[in-house]
Amino acid sequence: QESAVTIDKGVILSSAYGPVAFSVALIGRKESQVMLQSECGEEESQPKFRIVDPMCGVGTYLLAARAIFHEKRVELLGFDADETAVSQANANAKANLITHGVEFRVGYASELSSLLSNSVDLILVDPPWGHRHGKYSQVRKDTPLWAAEWMRVLKPESGRAIVVTIRTKRWEDEVMPILAKLHGAELVHPPMQFNNKGFYQCKLYIIRKK
């Protein structure tokens, strides 16, 4: 299925990697299986199942998710502060003949004002590591603000946020305690460590809020 989606990064310095994006989408699918099957009746009458990437870049993660989630009621929304990235994401969707169910908007990860609290079923996000997008010091400062906003929009109990990062110590020692205090956030499973294009310390976190 990886070859089913072609991603053109254009001039955007994106580190998002197709095989990782598909793996994350598959994990998201597994975590969401019960929720997707819990509603009865015709699919058209069921509530939307909303997937959000709050830092979508050129759309790598959401377009991979579109190839994994085939249900009509699945709605995918991507946000990025970079207008050029959003334009490229929309171009990638068009190039892959994805004309419905996916929308990319200009927006800040710390201000998802168009989304109601407790309205998102699944968050897939690979936030900046401080290598390509801004300085590490700024990324470190902003990460708790980003993550708190993600938790605000995530549905309690059933919702899942899947975060991929190499900044594992920062995430575990500083960000997660803040999210736990503000939103009762907790890890669903132990972090999954993997090789992300040579970054062997990279981990995937699956988070829920109470």
mmCIF file of C-alpha atoms in Angstrom:
data_model
loop_
_atom_site.group_PDB
_atom_site.id
_atom_site.type_symbol
_atom_site.label_atom_id
_atom_site.label_comp_id
_atom_site.label_asym_id
_atom_site.label_seq_id
_atom_site.Cartn_x
_atom_site.Cartn_y
_atom_site.Cartn_z
ATOM 1 C CA GLN A 1 0.000 0.000 0.000
ATOM 2 C CA GLU A 2 2.977 2.309 0.454
ATOM 3 C CA SER A 3 3.251 2.787 -3.321
ATOM 4 C CA ALA A 4 -0.435 3.774 -3.452
ATOM 5 C CA VAL A 5 0.432 7.332 -2.348
ATOM 6 C CA THR A 6 3.039 9.584 -3.952
ATOM 7 C CA ILE A 7 4.337 12.543 -1.940
ATOM 8 C CA ASP A 8 6.054 15.519 -3.569
ATOM 9 C CA LYS A 9 7.704 17.694 -0.919
ATOM 10 C CA GLY A 10 8.424 20.535 -3.315
ATOM 11 C CA VAL A 11 10.540 23.200 -1.602
ATOM 12 C CA ILE A 12 9.443 22.123 1.896
ATOM 13 C CA LEU A 13 12.151 20.751 4.186
ATOM 14 C CA SER A 14 10.097 17.853 5.473
ATOM 15 C CA SER A 15 11.579 14.877 7.342
ATOM 16 C CA ALA A 16 8.315 12.898 7.212
ATOM 17 C CA TYR A 17 9.070 9.455 5.801
ATOM 18 C CA GLY A 18 6.501 7.482 3.795
ATOM 19 C CA PRO A 19 7.106 4.011 5.306
ATOM 20 C CA VAL A 20 6.933 5.463 8.826
ATOM 21 C CA ALA A 21 3.735 7.338 7.957
ATOM 22 C CA PHE A 22 2.093 4.134 6.728
ATOM 23 C CA SER A 23 3.212 2.245 9.843
ATOM 24 C CA VAL A 24 1.777 4.987 12.042
ATOM 25 C CA ALA A 25 -1.494 4.908 10.079
ATOM 26 C CA LEU A 26 -1.713 1.138 10.512
ATOM 27 C CA ILE A 27 -1.144 1.474 14.258
ATOM 28 C CA GLY A 28 -3.803 4.185 14.348
ATOM 29 C CA ARG A 29 -6.157 1.855 12.519
ATOM 30 C CA LYS A 30 -5.568 -0.903 15.051
ATOM 31 C CA GLU A 31 -6.134 1.473 17.965
ATOM 32 C CA SER A 32 -9.330 2.766 16.355
ATOM 33 C CA GLN A 33 -10.839 -0.548 15.294
ATOM 34 C CA VAL A 34 -13.203 -0.838 18.249
ATOM 35 C CA MET A 35 -14.397 2.745 17.828
ATOM 36 C CA LEU A 36 -14.987 2.289 14.099
ATOM 37 C CA GLN A 37 -17.037 -0.836 14.694
ATOM 38 C CA SER A 38 -18.946 0.366 17.758
ATOM 39 C CA GLU A 39 -21.643 2.296 15.866
ATOM 40 C CA CYS A 40 -24.653 0.413 14.528
ATOM 41 C CA GLY A 41 -26.693 1.110 11.429
ATOM 42 C CA GLU A 42 -25.784 2.432 7.980
ATOM 43 C CA GLU A 43 -22.423 4.142 7.716
ATOM 44 C CA GLU A 44 -23.991 7.293 6.256
ATOM 45 C CA SER A 45 -26.026 7.756 9.447
ATOM 46 C CA GLN A 46 -23.070 7.302 11.778
ATOM 47 C CA PRO A 47 -21.127 10.242 13.253
ATOM 48 C CA LYS A 48 -17.936 11.406 11.602
ATOM 49 C CA PHE A 49 -14.721 9.749 12.685
ATOM 50 C CA ARG A 50 -12.232 12.616 12.714
ATOM 51 C CA ILE A 51 -8.486 12.181 12.227
ATOM 52 C CA VAL A 52 -6.254 15.245 12.634
ATOM 53 C CA ASP A 53 -2.605 15.998 11.949
ATOM 54 C CA PRO A 54 -2.014 19.370 13.657
ATOM 55 C CA MET A 55 1.414 19.776 11.996
ATOM 56 C CA CYS A 56 0.722 18.180 8.644
ATOM 57 C CA GLY A 57 3.500 19.598 6.478
ATOM 58 C CA VAL A 58 3.017 18.318 2.920
ATOM 59 C CA GLY A 59 0.371 15.803 4.027
ATOM 60 C CA THR A 60 2.469 12.634 4.323
ATOM 61 C CA TYR A 61 0.756 11.206 7.410
ATOM 62 C CA LEU A 62 -2.838 12.019 6.482
ATOM 63 C CA LEU A 63 -2.552 10.811 2.908
ATOM 64 C CA ALA A 64 -1.098 7.558 4.224
ATOM 65 C CA ALA A 65 -4.045 7.376 6.629
ATOM 66 C CA ARG A 66 -6.476 7.918 3.745
ATOM 67 C CA ALA A 67 -5.039 4.781 2.122
ATOM 68 C CA ILE A 68 -5.644 2.822 5.344
ATOM 69 C CA PHE A 69 -9.012 4.210 6.491
ATOM 70 C CA HIS A 70 -11.556 3.559 3.743
ATOM 71 C CA GLU A 71 -14.782 4.278 5.618
ATOM 72 C CA LYS A 72 -16.837 7.136 4.146
ATOM 73 C CA ARG A 73 -17.435 8.626 7.567
ATOM 74 C CA VAL A 74 -13.694 9.129 8.205
ATOM 75 C CA GLU A 75 -12.806 12.820 7.979
ATOM 76 C CA LEU A 76 -9.132 13.833 7.831
ATOM 77 C CA LEU A 77 -8.027 17.370 8.698
ATOM 78 C CA GLY A 78 -4.490 18.697 8.441
ATOM 79 C CA PHE A 79 -3.175 21.991 9.821
ATOM 80 C CA ASP A 80 0.133 23.740 9.249
ATOM 81 C CA ALA A 81 1.368 27.271 9.855
ATOM 82 C CA ASP A 82 3.285 27.249 6.550
ATOM 83 C CA GLU A 83 1.006 28.252 3.681
ATOM 84 C CA THR A 84 3.426 26.760 1.146
ATOM 85 C CA ALA A 85 3.309 23.406 2.928
ATOM 86 C CA VAL A 86 -0.497 23.453 2.980
ATOM 87 C CA SER A 87 -0.550 24.280 -0.726
ATOM 88 C CA GLN A 88 1.809 21.360 -1.390
ATOM 89 C CA ALA A 89 -0.343 19.041 0.743
ATOM 90 C CA ASN A 90 -3.416 19.949 -1.290
ATOM 91 C CA ALA A 91 -1.446 19.392 -4.495
ATOM 92 C CA ASN A 92 -0.379 15.959 -3.220
ATOM 93 C CA ALA A 93 -3.981 15.051 -2.459
ATOM 94 C CA LYS A 94 -5.007 16.100 -5.959
ATOM 95 C CA ALA A 95 -2.088 14.209 -7.549
ATOM 96 C CA ASN A 96 -3.217 11.052 -5.745
ATOM 97 C CA LEU A 97 -6.811 11.586 -6.918
ATOM 98 C CA ILE A 98 -8.006 12.114 -3.347
ATOM 99 C CA THR A 99 -10.887 14.524 -3.788
ATOM 100 C CA HIS A 100 -13.012 13.942 -0.691
ATOM 101 C CA GLY A 101 -12.566 13.206 2.994
ATOM 102 C CA VAL A 102 -9.269 15.105 3.337
ATOM 103 C CA GLU A 103 -8.804 18.824 3.969
ATOM 104 C CA PHE A 104 -5.639 20.819 4.630
ATOM 105 C CA ARG A 105 -5.856 24.227 6.297
ATOM 106 C CA VAL A 106 -3.466 26.951 7.377
ATOM 107 C CA GLY A 107 -3.403 26.978 11.172
ATOM 108 C CA TYR A 108 -1.199 26.857 14.241
ATOM 109 C CA ALA A 109 -0.761 23.663 16.243
ATOM 110 C CA SER A 110 -1.253 25.598 19.484
ATOM 111 C CA GLU A 111 -4.472 27.291 18.293
ATOM 112 C CA LEU A 112 -6.833 24.759 16.728
ATOM 113 C CA SER A 113 -9.687 27.181 17.256
ATOM 114 C CA SER A 114 -11.827 25.672 14.486
ATOM 115 C CA LEU A 115 -12.057 22.409 16.431
ATOM 116 C CA LEU A 116 -14.301 21.933 19.433
ATOM 117 C CA SER A 117 -12.962 20.383 22.610
ATOM 118 C CA ASN A 118 -13.337 16.594 22.774
ATOM 119 C CA SER A 119 -14.131 16.350 19.043
ATOM 120 C CA VAL A 120 -11.196 14.403 17.547
ATOM 121 C CA ASP A 121 -10.987 10.610 17.473
ATOM 122 C CA LEU A 122 -7.383 10.185 16.349
ATOM 123 C CA ILE A 123 -4.364 12.492 16.185
ATOM 124 C CA LEU A 124 -1.342 11.528 14.084
ATOM 125 C CA VAL A 125 1.594 13.893 14.469
ATOM 126 C CA ASP A 126 5.331 14.052 13.889
ATOM 127 C CA PRO A 127 6.214 17.443 15.450
ATOM 128 C CA PRO A 128 9.383 19.363 14.530
ATOM 129 C CA TRP A 129 12.565 18.066 16.113
ATOM 130 C CA GLY A 130 14.427 21.388 15.956
ATOM 131 C CA HIS A 131 16.629 20.328 13.031
ATOM 132 C CA ARG A 132 14.852 21.850 10.039
ATOM 133 C CA HIS A 133 11.992 23.952 11.394
ATOM 134 C CA GLY A 134 13.207 26.556 13.854
ATOM 135 C CA LYS A 135 15.737 26.273 16.636
ATOM 136 C CA TYR A 136 15.594 23.464 19.165
ATOM 137 C CA SER A 137 15.217 25.979 21.999
ATOM 138 C CA GLN A 138 12.028 27.335 20.432
ATOM 139 C CA VAL A 139 10.678 23.875 19.673
ATOM 140 C CA ARG A 140 11.354 22.861 23.272
ATOM 141 C CA LYS A 141 9.489 25.912 24.537
ATOM 142 C CA ASP A 142 6.504 25.439 22.232
ATOM 143 C CA THR A 143 6.027 21.658 22.465
ATOM 144 C CA PRO A 144 3.989 21.704 25.736
ATOM 145 C CA LEU A 145 1.688 24.379 24.240
ATOM 146 C CA TRP A 146 1.167 22.311 21.100
ATOM 147 C CA ALA A 147 0.544 19.112 23.018
ATOM 148 C CA ALA A 148 -1.901 20.742 25.444
ATOM 149 C CA GLU A 149 -4.002 21.930 22.501
ATOM 150 C CA TRP A 150 -3.962 18.442 20.980
ATOM 151 C CA MET A 151 -5.260 17.049 24.259
ATOM 152 C CA ARG A 152 -7.989 19.689 24.390
ATOM 153 C CA VAL A 153 -9.515 18.567 21.096
ATOM 154 C CA LEU A 154 -8.993 14.826 21.659
ATOM 155 C CA LYS A 155 -12.010 12.813 22.777
ATOM 156 C CA PRO A 156 -11.647 11.497 26.332
ATOM 157 C CA GLU A 157 -11.157 7.775 26.873
ATOM 158 C CA SER A 158 -11.809 6.590 23.303
ATOM 159 C CA GLY A 159 -9.588 9.098 21.476
ATOM 160 C CA ARG A 160 -5.935 8.405 20.719
ATOM 161 C CA ALA A 161 -2.994 10.685 19.982
ATOM 162 C CA ILE A 162 -0.033 9.030 18.249
ATOM 163 C CA VAL A 163 3.141 11.093 18.502
ATOM 164 C CA VAL A 164 6.443 10.334 16.760
ATOM 165 C CA THR A 165 9.560 12.109 18.029
ATOM 166 C CA ILE A 166 13.293 11.773 18.608
ATOM 167 C CA ARG A 167 13.044 14.173 21.547
ATOM 168 C CA THR A 168 12.096 11.322 23.854
ATOM 169 C CA LYS A 169 13.609 12.565 27.098
ATOM 170 C CA ARG A 170 11.910 15.919 26.692
ATOM 171 C CA TRP A 171 8.596 14.231 25.914
ATOM 172 C CA GLU A 172 8.749 11.749 28.793
ATOM 173 C CA ASP A 173 10.249 13.979 31.487
ATOM 174 C CA GLU A 174 8.588 17.307 30.732
ATOM 175 C CA VAL A 175 5.664 17.117 28.303
ATOM 176 C CA MET A 176 3.828 14.013 29.534
ATOM 177 C CA PRO A 177 3.735 15.194 33.183
ATOM 178 C CA ILE A 178 2.148 18.470 32.020
ATOM 179 C CA LEU A 179 -0.452 16.618 29.937
ATOM 180 C CA ALA A 180 -1.163 14.257 32.823
ATOM 181 C CA LYS A 181 -1.768 17.180 35.163
ATOM 182 C CA LEU A 182 -3.921 19.208 32.759
ATOM 183 C CA HIS A 183 -5.865 16.456 31.009
ATOM 184 C CA GLY A 184 -5.269 13.212 32.871
ATOM 185 C CA ALA A 185 -3.270 12.020 29.866
ATOM 186 C CA GLU A 186 -1.554 8.656 30.008
ATOM 187 C CA LEU A 187 0.259 6.209 27.754
ATOM 188 C CA VAL A 188 -1.883 3.393 26.404
ATOM 189 C CA HIS A 189 1.159 1.189 25.723
ATOM 190 C CA PRO A 190 4.872 1.435 26.486
ATOM 191 C CA PRO A 191 6.663 3.676 23.942
ATOM 192 C CA MET A 192 7.757 1.922 20.753
ATOM 193 C CA GLN A 193 11.372 2.640 19.834
ATOM 194 C CA PHE A 194 12.386 2.282 16.188
ATOM 195 C CA ASN A 195 14.897 3.374 13.557
ATOM 196 C CA ASN A 196 13.515 6.455 11.800
ATOM 197 C CA LYS A 197 15.933 7.000 8.891
ATOM 198 C CA GLY A 198 18.993 6.601 11.119
ATOM 199 C CA PHE A 199 17.491 8.144 14.255
ATOM 200 C CA TYR A 200 17.548 5.007 16.378
ATOM 201 C CA GLN A 201 16.292 6.839 19.474
ATOM 202 C CA CYS A 202 12.978 7.726 17.827
ATOM 203 C CA LYS A 203 9.877 6.588 19.692
ATOM 204 C CA LEU A 204 6.167 6.366 19.031
ATOM 205 C CA TYR A 205 3.788 7.260 21.862
ATOM 206 C CA ILE A 206 0.110 6.327 22.005
ATOM 207 C CA ILE A 207 -1.742 8.639 24.410
ATOM 208 C CA ARG A 208 -5.278 8.927 25.703
ATOM 209 C CA LYS A 209 -6.897 11.378 28.086
ATOM 210 C CA LYS A 210 -9.361 10.640 30.843
#
